[in-house]
mmCIF file of C-alpha atoms and ligand atoms in Angstrom:
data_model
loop_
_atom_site.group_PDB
_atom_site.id
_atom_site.type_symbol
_atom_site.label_atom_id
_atom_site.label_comp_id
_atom_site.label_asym_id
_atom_site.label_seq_id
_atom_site.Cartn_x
_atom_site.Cartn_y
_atom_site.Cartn_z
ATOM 1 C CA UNK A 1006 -76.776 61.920 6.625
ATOM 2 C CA UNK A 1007 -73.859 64.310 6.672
ATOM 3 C CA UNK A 1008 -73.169 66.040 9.679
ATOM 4 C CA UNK A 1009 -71.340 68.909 8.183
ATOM 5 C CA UNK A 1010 -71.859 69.971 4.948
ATOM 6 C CA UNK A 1011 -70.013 73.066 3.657
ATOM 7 C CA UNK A 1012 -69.635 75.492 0.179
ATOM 8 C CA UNK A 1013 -67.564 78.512 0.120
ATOM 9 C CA UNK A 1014 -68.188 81.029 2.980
ATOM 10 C CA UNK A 1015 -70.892 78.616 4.399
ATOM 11 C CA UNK A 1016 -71.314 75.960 6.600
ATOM 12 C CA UNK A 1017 -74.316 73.695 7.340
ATOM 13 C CA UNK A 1018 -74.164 71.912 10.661
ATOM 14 C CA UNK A 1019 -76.995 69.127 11.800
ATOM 15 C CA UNK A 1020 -78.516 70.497 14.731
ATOM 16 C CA UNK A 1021 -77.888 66.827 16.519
ATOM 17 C CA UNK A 1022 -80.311 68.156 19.011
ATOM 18 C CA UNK A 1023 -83.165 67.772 17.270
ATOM 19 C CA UNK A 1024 -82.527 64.028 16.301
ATOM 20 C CA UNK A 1025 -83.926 61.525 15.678
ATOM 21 C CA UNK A 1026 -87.689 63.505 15.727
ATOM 22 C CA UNK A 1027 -86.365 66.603 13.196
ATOM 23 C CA UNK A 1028 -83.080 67.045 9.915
ATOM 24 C CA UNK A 1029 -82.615 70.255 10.380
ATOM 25 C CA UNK A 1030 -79.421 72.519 9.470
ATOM 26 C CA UNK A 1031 -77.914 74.977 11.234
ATOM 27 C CA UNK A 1032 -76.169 77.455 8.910
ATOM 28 C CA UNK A 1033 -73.277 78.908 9.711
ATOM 29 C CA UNK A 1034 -71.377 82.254 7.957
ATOM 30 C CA UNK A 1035 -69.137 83.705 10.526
ATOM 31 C CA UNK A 1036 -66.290 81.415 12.788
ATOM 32 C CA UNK A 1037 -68.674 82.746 15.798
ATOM 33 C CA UNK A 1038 -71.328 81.231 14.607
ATOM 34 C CA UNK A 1039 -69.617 77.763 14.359
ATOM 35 C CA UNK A 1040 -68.113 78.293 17.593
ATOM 36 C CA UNK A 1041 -71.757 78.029 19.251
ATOM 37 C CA UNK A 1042 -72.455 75.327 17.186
ATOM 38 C CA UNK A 1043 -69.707 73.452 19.129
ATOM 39 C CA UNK A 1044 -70.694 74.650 22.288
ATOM 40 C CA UNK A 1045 -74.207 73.950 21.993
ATOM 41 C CA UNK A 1046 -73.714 70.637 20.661
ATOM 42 C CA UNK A 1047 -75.487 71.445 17.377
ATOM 43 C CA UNK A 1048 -72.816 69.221 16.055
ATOM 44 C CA UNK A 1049 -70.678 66.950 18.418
ATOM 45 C CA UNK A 1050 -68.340 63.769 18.403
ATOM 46 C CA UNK A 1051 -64.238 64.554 18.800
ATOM 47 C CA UNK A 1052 -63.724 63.966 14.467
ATOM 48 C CA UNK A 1053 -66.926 66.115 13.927
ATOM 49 C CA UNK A 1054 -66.022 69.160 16.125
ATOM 50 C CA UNK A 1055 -62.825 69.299 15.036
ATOM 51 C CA UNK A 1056 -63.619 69.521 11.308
ATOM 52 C CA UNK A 1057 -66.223 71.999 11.928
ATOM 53 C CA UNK A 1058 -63.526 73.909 14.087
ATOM 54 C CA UNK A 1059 -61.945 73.782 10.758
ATOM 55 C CA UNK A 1060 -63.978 75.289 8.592
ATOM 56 C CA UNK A 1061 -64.438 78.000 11.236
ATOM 57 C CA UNK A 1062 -61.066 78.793 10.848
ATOM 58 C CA UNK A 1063 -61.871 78.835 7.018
ATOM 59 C CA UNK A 1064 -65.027 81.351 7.663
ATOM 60 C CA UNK A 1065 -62.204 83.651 9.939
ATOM 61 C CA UNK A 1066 -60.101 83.849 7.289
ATOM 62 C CA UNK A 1067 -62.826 84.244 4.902
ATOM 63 C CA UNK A 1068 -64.056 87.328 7.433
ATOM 64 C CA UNK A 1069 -60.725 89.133 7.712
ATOM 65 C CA UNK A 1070 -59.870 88.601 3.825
ATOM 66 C CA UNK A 1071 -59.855 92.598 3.139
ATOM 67 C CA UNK A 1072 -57.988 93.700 5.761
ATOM 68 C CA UNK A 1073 -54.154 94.212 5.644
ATOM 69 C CA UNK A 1074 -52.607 90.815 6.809
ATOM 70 C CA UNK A 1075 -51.061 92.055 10.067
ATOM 71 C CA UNK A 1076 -55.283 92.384 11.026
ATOM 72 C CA UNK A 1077 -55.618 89.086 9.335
ATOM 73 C CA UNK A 1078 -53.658 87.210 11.298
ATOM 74 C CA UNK A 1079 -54.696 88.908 14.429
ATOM 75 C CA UNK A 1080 -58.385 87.570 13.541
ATOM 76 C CA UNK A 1081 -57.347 84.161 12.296
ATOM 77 C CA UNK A 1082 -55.574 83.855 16.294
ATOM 78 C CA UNK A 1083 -58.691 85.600 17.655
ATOM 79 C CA UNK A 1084 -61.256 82.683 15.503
ATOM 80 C CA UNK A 1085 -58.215 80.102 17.292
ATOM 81 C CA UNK A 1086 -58.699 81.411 20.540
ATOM 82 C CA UNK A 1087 -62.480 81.307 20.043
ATOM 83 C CA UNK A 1088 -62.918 78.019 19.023
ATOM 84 C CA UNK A 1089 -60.478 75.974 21.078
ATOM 85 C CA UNK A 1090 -62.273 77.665 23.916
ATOM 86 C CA UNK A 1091 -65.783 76.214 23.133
ATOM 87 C CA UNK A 1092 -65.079 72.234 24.484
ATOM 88 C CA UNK A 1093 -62.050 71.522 26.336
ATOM 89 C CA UNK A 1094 -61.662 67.681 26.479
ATOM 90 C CA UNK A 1095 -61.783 66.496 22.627
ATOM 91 C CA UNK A 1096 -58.269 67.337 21.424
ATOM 92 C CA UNK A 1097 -59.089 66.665 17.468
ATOM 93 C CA UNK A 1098 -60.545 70.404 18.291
ATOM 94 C CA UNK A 1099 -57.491 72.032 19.070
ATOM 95 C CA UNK A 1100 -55.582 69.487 16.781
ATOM 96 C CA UNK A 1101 -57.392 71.415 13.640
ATOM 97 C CA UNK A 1102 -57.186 74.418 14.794
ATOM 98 C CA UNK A 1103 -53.756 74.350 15.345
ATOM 99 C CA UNK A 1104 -52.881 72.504 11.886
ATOM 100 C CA UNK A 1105 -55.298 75.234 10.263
ATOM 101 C CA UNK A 1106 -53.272 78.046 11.682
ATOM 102 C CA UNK A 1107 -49.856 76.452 10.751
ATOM 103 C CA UNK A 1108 -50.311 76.328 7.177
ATOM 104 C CA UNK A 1109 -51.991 79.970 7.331
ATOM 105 C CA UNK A 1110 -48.842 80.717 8.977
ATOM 106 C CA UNK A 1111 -46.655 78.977 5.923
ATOM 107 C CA UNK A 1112 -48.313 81.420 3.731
ATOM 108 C CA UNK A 1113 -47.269 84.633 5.319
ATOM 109 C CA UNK A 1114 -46.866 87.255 2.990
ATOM 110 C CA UNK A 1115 -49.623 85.894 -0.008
ATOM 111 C CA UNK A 1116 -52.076 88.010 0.224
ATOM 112 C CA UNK A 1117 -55.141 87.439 2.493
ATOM 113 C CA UNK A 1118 -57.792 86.364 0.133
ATOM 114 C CA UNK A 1119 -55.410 84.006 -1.369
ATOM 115 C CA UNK A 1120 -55.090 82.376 2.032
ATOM 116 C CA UNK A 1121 -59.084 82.161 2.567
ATOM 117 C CA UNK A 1122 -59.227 79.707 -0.400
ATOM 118 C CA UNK A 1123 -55.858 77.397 0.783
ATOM 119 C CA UNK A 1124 -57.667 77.133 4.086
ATOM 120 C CA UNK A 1125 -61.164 76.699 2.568
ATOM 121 C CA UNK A 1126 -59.170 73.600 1.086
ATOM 122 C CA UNK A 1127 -57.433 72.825 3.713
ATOM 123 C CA UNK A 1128 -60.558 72.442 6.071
ATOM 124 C CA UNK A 1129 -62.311 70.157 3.274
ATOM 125 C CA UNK A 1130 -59.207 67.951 2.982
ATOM 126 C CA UNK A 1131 -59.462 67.517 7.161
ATOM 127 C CA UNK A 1132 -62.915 66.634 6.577
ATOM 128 C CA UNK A 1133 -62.015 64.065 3.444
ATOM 129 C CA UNK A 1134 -59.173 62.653 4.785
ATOM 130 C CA UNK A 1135 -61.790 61.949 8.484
ATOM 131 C CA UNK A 1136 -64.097 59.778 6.018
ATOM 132 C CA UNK A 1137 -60.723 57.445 4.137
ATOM 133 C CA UNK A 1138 -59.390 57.314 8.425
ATOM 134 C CA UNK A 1139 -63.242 56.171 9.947
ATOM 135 C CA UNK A 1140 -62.814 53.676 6.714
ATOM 136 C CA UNK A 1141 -59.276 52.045 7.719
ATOM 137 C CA UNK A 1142 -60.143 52.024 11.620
ATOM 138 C CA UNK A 1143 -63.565 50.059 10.145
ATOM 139 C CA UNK A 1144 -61.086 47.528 8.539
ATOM 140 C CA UNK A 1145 -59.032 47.053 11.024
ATOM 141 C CA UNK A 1146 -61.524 46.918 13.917
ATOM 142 C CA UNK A 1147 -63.709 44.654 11.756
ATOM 143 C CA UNK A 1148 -61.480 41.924 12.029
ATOM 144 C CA UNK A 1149 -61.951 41.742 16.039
ATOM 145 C CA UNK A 1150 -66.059 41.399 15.302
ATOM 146 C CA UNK A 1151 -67.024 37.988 15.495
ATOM 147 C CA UNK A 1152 -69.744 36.826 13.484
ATOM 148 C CA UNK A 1153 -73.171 36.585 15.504
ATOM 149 C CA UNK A 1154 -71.572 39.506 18.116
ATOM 150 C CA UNK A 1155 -73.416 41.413 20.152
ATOM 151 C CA UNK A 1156 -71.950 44.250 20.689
ATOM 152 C CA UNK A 1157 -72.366 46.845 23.354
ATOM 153 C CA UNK A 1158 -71.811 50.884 22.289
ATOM 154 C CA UNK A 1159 -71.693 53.626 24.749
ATOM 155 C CA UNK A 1160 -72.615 57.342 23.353
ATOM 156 C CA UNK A 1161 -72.151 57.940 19.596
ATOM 157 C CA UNK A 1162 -69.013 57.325 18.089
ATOM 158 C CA UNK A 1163 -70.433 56.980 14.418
ATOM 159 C CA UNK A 1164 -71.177 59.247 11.310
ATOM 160 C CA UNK A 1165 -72.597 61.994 13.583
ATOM 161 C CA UNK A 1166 -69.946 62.131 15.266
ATOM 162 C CA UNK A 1167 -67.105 62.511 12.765
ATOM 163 C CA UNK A 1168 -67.398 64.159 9.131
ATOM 164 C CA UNK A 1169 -69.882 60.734 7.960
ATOM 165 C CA UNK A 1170 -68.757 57.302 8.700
ATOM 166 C CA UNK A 1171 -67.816 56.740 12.211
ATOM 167 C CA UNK A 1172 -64.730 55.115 14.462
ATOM 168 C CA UNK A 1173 -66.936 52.702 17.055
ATOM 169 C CA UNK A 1174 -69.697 52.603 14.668
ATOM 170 C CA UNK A 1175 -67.147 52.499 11.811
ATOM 171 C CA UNK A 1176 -66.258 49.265 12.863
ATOM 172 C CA UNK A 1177 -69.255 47.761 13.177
ATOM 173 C CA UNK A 1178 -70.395 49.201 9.527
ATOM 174 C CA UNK A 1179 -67.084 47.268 8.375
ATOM 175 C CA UNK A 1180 -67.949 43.875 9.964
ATOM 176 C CA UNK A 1181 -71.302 44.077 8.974
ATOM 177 C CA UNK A 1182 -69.910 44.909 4.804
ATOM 178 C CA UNK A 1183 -67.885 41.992 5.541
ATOM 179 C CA UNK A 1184 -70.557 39.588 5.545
ATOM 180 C CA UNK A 1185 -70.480 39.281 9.580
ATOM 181 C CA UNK A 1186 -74.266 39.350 11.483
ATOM 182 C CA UNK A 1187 -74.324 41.365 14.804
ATOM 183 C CA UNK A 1188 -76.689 43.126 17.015
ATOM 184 C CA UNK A 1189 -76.109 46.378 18.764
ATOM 185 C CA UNK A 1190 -76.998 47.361 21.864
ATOM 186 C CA UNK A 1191 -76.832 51.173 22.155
ATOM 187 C CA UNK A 1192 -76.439 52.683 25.866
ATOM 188 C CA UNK A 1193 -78.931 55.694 25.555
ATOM 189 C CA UNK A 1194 -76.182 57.670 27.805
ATOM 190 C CA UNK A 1195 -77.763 60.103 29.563
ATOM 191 C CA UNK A 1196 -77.776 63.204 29.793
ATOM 192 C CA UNK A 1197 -77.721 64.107 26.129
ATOM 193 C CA UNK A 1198 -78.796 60.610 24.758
ATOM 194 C CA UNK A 1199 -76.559 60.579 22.169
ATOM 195 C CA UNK A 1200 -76.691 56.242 22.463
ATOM 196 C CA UNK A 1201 -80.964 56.098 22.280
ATOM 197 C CA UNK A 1202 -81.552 59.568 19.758
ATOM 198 C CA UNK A 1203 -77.786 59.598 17.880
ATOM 199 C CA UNK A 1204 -76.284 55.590 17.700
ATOM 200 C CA UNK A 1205 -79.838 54.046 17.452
ATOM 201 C CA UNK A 1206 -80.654 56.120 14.363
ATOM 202 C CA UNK A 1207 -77.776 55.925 12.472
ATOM 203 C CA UNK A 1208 -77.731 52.393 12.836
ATOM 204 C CA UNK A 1209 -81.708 51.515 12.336
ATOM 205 C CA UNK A 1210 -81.233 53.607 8.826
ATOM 206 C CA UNK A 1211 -78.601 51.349 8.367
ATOM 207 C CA UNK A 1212 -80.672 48.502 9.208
ATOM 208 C CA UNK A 1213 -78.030 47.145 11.882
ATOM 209 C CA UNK A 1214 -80.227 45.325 14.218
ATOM 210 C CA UNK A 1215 -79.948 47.674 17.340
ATOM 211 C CA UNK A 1216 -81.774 47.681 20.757
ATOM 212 C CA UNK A 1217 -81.551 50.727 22.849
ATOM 213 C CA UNK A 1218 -80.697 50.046 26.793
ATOM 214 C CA UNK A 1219 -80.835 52.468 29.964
ATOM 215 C CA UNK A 1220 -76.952 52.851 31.156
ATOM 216 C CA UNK A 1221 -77.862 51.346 33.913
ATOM 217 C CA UNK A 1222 -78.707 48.195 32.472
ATOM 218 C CA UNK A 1223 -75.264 47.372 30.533
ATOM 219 C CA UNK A 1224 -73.843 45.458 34.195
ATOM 220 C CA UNK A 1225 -76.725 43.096 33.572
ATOM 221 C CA UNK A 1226 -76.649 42.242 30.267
ATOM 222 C CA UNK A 1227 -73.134 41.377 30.805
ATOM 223 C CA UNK A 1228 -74.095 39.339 33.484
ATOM 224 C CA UNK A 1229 -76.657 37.543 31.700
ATOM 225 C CA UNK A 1230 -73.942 36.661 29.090
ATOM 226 C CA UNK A 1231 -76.138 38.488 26.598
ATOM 227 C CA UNK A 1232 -72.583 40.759 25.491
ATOM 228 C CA UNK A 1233 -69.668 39.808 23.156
ATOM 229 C CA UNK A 1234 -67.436 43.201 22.815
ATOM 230 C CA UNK A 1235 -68.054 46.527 24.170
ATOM 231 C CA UNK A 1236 -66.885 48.920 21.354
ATOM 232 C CA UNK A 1237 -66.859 52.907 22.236
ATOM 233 C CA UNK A 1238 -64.956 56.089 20.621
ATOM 234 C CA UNK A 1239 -62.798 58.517 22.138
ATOM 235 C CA UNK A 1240 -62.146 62.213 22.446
ATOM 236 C CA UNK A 1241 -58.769 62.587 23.863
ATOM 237 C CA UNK A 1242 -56.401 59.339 24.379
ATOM 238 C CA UNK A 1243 -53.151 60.192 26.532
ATOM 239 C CA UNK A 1244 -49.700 58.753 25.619
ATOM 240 C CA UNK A 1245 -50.025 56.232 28.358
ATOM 241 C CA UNK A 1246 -53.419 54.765 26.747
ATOM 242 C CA UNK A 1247 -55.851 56.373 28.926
ATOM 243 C CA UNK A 1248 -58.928 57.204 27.357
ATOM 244 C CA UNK A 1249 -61.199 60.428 27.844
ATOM 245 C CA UNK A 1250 -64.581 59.120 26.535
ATOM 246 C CA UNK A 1251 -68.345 59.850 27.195
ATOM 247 C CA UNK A 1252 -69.037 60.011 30.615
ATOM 248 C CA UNK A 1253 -70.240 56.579 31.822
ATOM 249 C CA UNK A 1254 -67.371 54.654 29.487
ATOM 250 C CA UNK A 1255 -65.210 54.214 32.947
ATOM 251 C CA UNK A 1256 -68.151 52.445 34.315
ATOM 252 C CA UNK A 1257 -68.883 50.113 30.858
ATOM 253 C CA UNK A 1258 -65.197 49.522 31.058
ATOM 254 C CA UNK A 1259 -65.029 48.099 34.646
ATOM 255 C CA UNK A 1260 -68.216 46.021 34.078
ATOM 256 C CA UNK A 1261 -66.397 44.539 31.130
ATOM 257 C CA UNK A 1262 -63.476 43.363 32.828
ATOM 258 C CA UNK A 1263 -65.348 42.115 36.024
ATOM 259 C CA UNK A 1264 -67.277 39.993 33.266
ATOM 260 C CA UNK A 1265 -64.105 38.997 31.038
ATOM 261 C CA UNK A 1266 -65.442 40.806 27.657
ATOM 262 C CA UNK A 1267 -63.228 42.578 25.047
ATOM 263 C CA UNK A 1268 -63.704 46.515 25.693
ATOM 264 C CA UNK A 1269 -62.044 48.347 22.352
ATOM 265 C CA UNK A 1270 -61.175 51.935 21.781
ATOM 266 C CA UNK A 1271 -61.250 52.737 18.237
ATOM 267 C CA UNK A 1272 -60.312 56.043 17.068
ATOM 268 C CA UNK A 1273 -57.797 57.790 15.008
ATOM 269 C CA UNK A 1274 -54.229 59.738 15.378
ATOM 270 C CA UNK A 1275 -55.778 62.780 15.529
ATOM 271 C CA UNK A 1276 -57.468 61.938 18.782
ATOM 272 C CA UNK A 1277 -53.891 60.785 20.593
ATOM 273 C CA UNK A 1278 -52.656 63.695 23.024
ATOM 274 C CA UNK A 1279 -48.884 62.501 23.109
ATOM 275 C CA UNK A 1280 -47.963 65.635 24.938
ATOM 276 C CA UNK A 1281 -49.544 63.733 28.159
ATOM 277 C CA UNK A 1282 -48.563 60.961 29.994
ATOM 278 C CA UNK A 1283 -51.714 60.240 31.525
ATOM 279 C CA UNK A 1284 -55.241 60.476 31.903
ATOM 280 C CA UNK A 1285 -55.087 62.769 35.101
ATOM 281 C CA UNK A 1286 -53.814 65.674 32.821
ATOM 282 C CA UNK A 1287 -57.158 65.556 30.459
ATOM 283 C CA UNK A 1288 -59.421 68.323 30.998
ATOM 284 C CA UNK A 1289 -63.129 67.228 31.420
ATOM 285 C CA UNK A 1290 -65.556 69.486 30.207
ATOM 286 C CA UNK A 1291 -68.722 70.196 32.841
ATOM 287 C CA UNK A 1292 -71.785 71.214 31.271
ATOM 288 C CA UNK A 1293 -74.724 73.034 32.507
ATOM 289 C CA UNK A 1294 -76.871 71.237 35.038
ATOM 290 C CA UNK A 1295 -80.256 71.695 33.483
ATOM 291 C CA UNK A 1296 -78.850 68.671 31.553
ATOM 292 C CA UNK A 1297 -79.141 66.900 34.327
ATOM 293 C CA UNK A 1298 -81.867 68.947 36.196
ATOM 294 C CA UNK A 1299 -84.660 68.683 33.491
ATOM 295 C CA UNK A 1300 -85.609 66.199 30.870
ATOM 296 C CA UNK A 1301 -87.374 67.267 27.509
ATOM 297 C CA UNK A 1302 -87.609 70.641 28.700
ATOM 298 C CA UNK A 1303 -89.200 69.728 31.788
ATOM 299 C CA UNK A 1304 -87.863 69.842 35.085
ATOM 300 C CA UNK A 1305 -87.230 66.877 36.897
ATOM 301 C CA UNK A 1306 -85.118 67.473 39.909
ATOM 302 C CA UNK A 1307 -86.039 69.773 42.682
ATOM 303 C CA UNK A 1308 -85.165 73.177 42.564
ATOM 304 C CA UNK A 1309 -82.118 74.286 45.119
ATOM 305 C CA UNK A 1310 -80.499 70.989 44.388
ATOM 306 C CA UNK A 1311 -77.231 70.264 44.262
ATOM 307 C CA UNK A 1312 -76.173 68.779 40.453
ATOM 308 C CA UNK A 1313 -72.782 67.708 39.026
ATOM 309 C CA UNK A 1314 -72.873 67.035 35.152
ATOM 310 C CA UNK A 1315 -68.610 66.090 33.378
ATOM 311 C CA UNK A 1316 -69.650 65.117 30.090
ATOM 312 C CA UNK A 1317 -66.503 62.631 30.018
ATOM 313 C CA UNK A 1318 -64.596 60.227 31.953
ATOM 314 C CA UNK A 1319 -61.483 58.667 31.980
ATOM 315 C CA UNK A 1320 -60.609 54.812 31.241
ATOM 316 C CA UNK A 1321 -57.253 53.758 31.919
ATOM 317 C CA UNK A 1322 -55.206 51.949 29.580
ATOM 318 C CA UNK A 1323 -55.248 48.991 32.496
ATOM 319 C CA UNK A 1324 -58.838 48.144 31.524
ATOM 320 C CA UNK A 1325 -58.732 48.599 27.196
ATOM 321 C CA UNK A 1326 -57.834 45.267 25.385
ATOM 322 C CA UNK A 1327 -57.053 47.542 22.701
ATOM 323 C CA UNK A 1328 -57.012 50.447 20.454
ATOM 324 C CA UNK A 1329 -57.932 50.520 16.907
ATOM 325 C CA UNK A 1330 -56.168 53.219 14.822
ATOM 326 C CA UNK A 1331 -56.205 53.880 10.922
ATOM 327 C CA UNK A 1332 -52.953 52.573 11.028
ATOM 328 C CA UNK A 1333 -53.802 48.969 13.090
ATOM 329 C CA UNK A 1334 -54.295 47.995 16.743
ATOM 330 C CA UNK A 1335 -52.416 48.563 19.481
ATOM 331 C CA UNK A 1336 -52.983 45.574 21.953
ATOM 332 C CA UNK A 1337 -53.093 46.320 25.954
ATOM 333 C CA UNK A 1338 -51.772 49.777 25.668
ATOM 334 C CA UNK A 1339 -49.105 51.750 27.642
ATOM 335 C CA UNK A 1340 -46.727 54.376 27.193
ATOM 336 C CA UNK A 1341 -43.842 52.152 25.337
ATOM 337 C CA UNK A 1342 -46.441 50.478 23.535
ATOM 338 C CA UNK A 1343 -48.483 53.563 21.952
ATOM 339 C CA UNK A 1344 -44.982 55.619 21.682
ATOM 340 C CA UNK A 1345 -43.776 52.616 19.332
ATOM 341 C CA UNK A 1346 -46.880 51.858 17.883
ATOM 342 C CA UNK A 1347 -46.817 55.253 15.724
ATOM 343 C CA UNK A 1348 -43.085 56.020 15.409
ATOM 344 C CA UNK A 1349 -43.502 52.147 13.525
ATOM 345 C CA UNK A 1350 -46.391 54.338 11.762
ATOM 346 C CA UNK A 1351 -43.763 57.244 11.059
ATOM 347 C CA UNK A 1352 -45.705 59.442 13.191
ATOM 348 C CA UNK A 1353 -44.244 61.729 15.810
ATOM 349 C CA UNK A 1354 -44.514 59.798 18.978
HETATM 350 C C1 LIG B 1146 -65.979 59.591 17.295
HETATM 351 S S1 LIG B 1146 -65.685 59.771 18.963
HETATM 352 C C2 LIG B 1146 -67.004 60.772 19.509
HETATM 353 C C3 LIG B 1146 -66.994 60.947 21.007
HETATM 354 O O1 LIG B 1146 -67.472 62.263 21.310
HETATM 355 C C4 LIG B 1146 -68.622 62.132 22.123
HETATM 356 O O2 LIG B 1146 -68.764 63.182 23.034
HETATM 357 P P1 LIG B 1146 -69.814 64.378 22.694
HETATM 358 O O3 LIG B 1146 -71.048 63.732 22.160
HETATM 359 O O4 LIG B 1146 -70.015 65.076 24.039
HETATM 360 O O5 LIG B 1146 -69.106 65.258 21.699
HETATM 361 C C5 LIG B 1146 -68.426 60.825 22.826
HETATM 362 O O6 LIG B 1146 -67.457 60.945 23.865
HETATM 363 C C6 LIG B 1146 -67.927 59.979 21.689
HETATM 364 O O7 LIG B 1146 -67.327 58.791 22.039
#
């Protein structure tokens, strides 16, 4: 089930929020319109957001192709502006953004509707080039999977959260293609359930054996011995190694090192913030508290209440055995470690 799906001057978003009861599309002709897609979590998960932030840029340009290109450019930096504004803690958003606007910016002086198609291209070869990344993180994560695993997930770090194949859950779809047998067991991660509605779904369709847990539940199945590797995605991952994940990964994280289990990161360049050192410097998003305050649409805090609701944490590097990239793993992470990792990967670093 493809989260995005996109033609020229359209784009269809799954409205995740309806999942698993309703496939619905949200469609989308205006960079606006993708913009509350993003916000509203119609369509979520670092990879996903940021190729949908793409093809907003694509519907911009699209929008301002008749005007002269001084206005052109004035609304492609507007739709930038617009969309890098919606969620503040997955960089792959502003990563695309920013790479959509460069090569608009290459092209200065071709005339407007020229540039509308090279980004319309440029936004589907983001969101091919996300599929052939999810597929080499799968390979290379696939070979930490022991046969028989059972593997513990946190949020939703799989198709529906990238363009269609997954980093976390990309691994797991590897190991299971290479012959291996594992069983899942999905946090349901309140508030937005993206583990029980999101991670279960894709993976029962898959028909990966998967049992959905209450967060609060993960501690003791670790201390039952009933969990092999804990396996989650990432949204922003500082130079350092800290990782900005799902609120509630800290807490899986600590668990798994008071219990001696493997806790991986898998997720690809485009997720790496090398501008920061740490994990202090990521911004965490807070969401409305009616996530927290009501459930189904009915309210089940009291009213007057105090609520707190950051949809992400931070994990330091201290407590990740390792990261799994498209271009291999990087094994107890740090600064010197990452930094040489993808400068041996002829990446800026
Ligand atoms: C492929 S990593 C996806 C990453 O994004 C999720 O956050 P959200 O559902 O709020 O967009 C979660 O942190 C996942 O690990």
């Amino acid at each position: 089930m493809d989260p995005i799906r996109f033609e020229y001057g359209v784009v269809f978003l799954l409205d995740q929020r309806l999942l698993p009861v309703e496939v619905k599309y949200m469609e989308c002709k205006s960079w606006q319109e993708v913009a509350a897609g993003i916000r509203d979590m119609v369509v979520r998960g670092a990879p996903a957001i940021g190729a949908s932030a793409a093809f907003g840029m694509a519907l911009a340009a699209k929008q301002w192709s008749s005007v002269d290109s001084e206005r052109f450019f004035a609304g492609l930096e507007e739709a930038a502006k617009g969309l890098k504004a919606t969620r503040p803690t997955a960089v792959n958003l502003a990563w695309a953004v920013e790479r959509m606007l460069n090569v608009a910016r290459t092209q200065r002086g071709v005339a407007p509707r020229e540039i509308a198609d090279i980004l319309d291209a440029e936004a589907r070869r983001i969101a091919q080039e996300d599929i052939a990344v999810n597929k080499k993180i799968g390979d290379f994560g696939a070979g930490l999977i022991n046969d028989k695993a059972r593997i513990l997930t946190h949020c939703n770090a799989g198709a529906l959260a990238t363009v269609g194949y997954g980093t976390a859950l990309g691994v797991i779809r590897r190991a299971v293609a290479h012959g291996k047998e594992v069983h899942v067991f999905a946090d349901e991660t309140r508030p937005y359930l993206q583990g029980a509605r999101l991670t279960a779904w894709e993976l029962h369709r898959d028909e990966i054996p998967v049992t959905v847990i209450a967060d609060n539940m993960a501690g003791f199945l670790m201390k039952q011995g009933k969990i092999d590797v804990v396996i989650v995605g990432a949204d922003r991952i500082a130079a350092n190694g800290d990782v900005a994940n799902k609120i509630g990964t800290y807490s899986v994280a600590v668990l798994a090192a008071a219990h001696n289990i493997p806790f991986y990161v898998a997720a690809p360049y485009s997720t790496f913030d090398l501008a920061i050192k740490s994990g202090e410097q990521i911004p965490i998003e807070e969401r409305c508290e009616t996530e927290i305050t009501h459930f189904a649409g009915r309210r089940i805090a009291p009213e007057g209440i105090g609520c707190y609701n950051p949809s992400f944490d931070v994990t330091p590097a201290n407590l990740i055995t390792a990261i799994i990239t498209e271009f291999g793993v990087i094994e107890k992470p740090d600064e010197e470690r990452v930094r040489q990792f993808f400068a041996e990967a002829g990446h800026e670093a």
